[in-house]
Amino acid sequence: MTTQAENAAGSDVCATVNYIRNRPDSDTHPLEFVTEVEEWSTMQTTPGREVQIRNARGIPTALDVEGFQLIPHASAVDDFDLIEADPSVDARYDTEMIELLTRVTGASRVVMLGGGKKRHGEGAVENLAPLTNAKPARYPHGDNTDESATALAELFDAIVDDLDLTDYSRYAIYNVWRCVTPPPQDIPLAVCDARSIKASDEVTVTAVTATSNVSEIRHDTTS
């Protein structure tokens, strides 16, 4: 863990990163990551590799160069524990993120895919015991492949009344992350410079997540 002074200086830190160690036998038998019971996963990520990670604060970044961008943004939400618990807070935050993405990307239309989600380290499990899928991922990943991104866009084309993908020449799917606790964080977010990987480095993994008890989980969380 670096100190605030070291962070301000933009120094590197050495950390263990758990890359995928086993490639699937064939395209018809992809690896699986089971979010609720990780020991059932067929994906192997340990032991990890020691890599140098640079503090990106203060370093100019751009979506079309590194593939990510750090944006200063002050939210009107004063209690992020209410995300996924208070519909009015969710609606307010969705509006903020739509306005932010519109400004940063220059998009002519922004649609939120599911609203805000909270991620917590194991130190917060006391009030999140049912939300096992609220844990941060412990390995580098991209949430979508070209195929899954296309399927997701087509889904929203079907369910959003005034959205027609044929009205647009292209679309993009972005993740927006925000730290909501003071530093230092026990599970800091790291991002990968898109220029440092190639298509052959990627391995497709199927995420298996239980959804049948979502309503029960949300009820327990909000009570």
XYZ file of N, CA and C in Angstrom, residues 2-3 12-13 21 25-26 29 35 42 51 59 61 79 124 128 151 156 160 171 178 191 193 197 206 212 216 223:
84
model
N 0.677 2.127 -0.957
C 1.487 3.342 -1.023
C 0.905 4.408 -0.113
N 1.758 5.326 0.333
C 1.294 6.429 1.140
C 0.706 7.509 0.244
N 5.150 3.893 -8.763
C 4.600 2.574 -9.040
C 4.526 1.773 -7.742
N 3.702 0.705 -7.793
C 3.634 -0.218 -6.674
C 3.623 -1.626 -7.255
N -4.803 -18.850 -15.846
C -3.664 -19.737 -16.069
C -4.003 -20.918 -16.982
N -10.255 -26.153 -23.283
C -9.859 -27.223 -24.208
C -10.348 -26.951 -25.622
N -11.532 -26.311 -25.745
C -12.099 -26.018 -27.064
C -13.094 -24.883 -26.915
N -16.330 -25.758 -25.006
C -16.293 -25.980 -23.560
C -15.569 -24.816 -22.887
N -19.874 -17.079 -9.520
C -19.736 -15.956 -8.592
C -20.186 -16.303 -7.180
N -14.207 -23.435 -12.999
C -13.199 -24.194 -13.744
C -12.047 -23.293 -14.186
N 3.363 -7.767 -10.772
C 3.442 -6.761 -11.831
C 3.554 -5.376 -11.206
N -2.179 11.495 -14.507
C -1.646 11.119 -15.817
C -2.751 11.302 -16.851
N -5.247 10.613 -19.627
C -5.747 9.374 -20.225
C -6.929 9.709 -21.132
N -25.205 9.725 0.146
C -25.102 8.453 0.852
C -25.186 7.324 -0.168
N -16.878 -5.770 4.579
C -18.223 -5.199 4.668
C -19.313 -6.266 4.642
N -23.928 -7.291 4.173
C -24.111 -7.722 2.792
C -24.039 -9.235 2.663
N -25.310 -8.864 -28.252
C -26.550 -9.411 -27.695
C -27.170 -8.443 -26.696
N -31.527 -4.357 -25.403
C -32.056 -3.039 -25.063
C -32.767 -2.396 -26.239
N -36.342 -1.092 -24.825
C -36.467 0.361 -24.660
C -37.341 0.887 -25.798
N -22.230 2.043 -31.639
C -22.536 2.153 -30.223
C -21.352 1.623 -29.421
N -16.685 4.376 -9.418
C -16.455 5.471 -8.475
C -16.088 4.872 -7.112
N -7.030 -0.622 -13.681
C -7.468 -0.727 -15.075
C -6.261 -1.001 -15.951
N -4.168 -0.671 -19.574
C -3.962 0.112 -20.786
C -4.276 -0.779 -21.989
N -2.395 -5.044 -24.562
C -2.912 -6.390 -24.804
C -3.318 -6.531 -26.267
N -17.308 -17.897 -19.085
C -18.733 -17.715 -18.814
C -18.937 -17.469 -17.329
N -32.205 -16.368 -9.266
C -33.558 -16.756 -8.875
C -34.011 -16.103 -7.583
N -35.478 -11.569 -3.174
C -35.305 -11.835 -1.765
C -34.046 -11.148 -1.235
N -34.190 -3.819 4.147
C -35.016 -3.787 5.366
C -34.242 -3.199 6.530
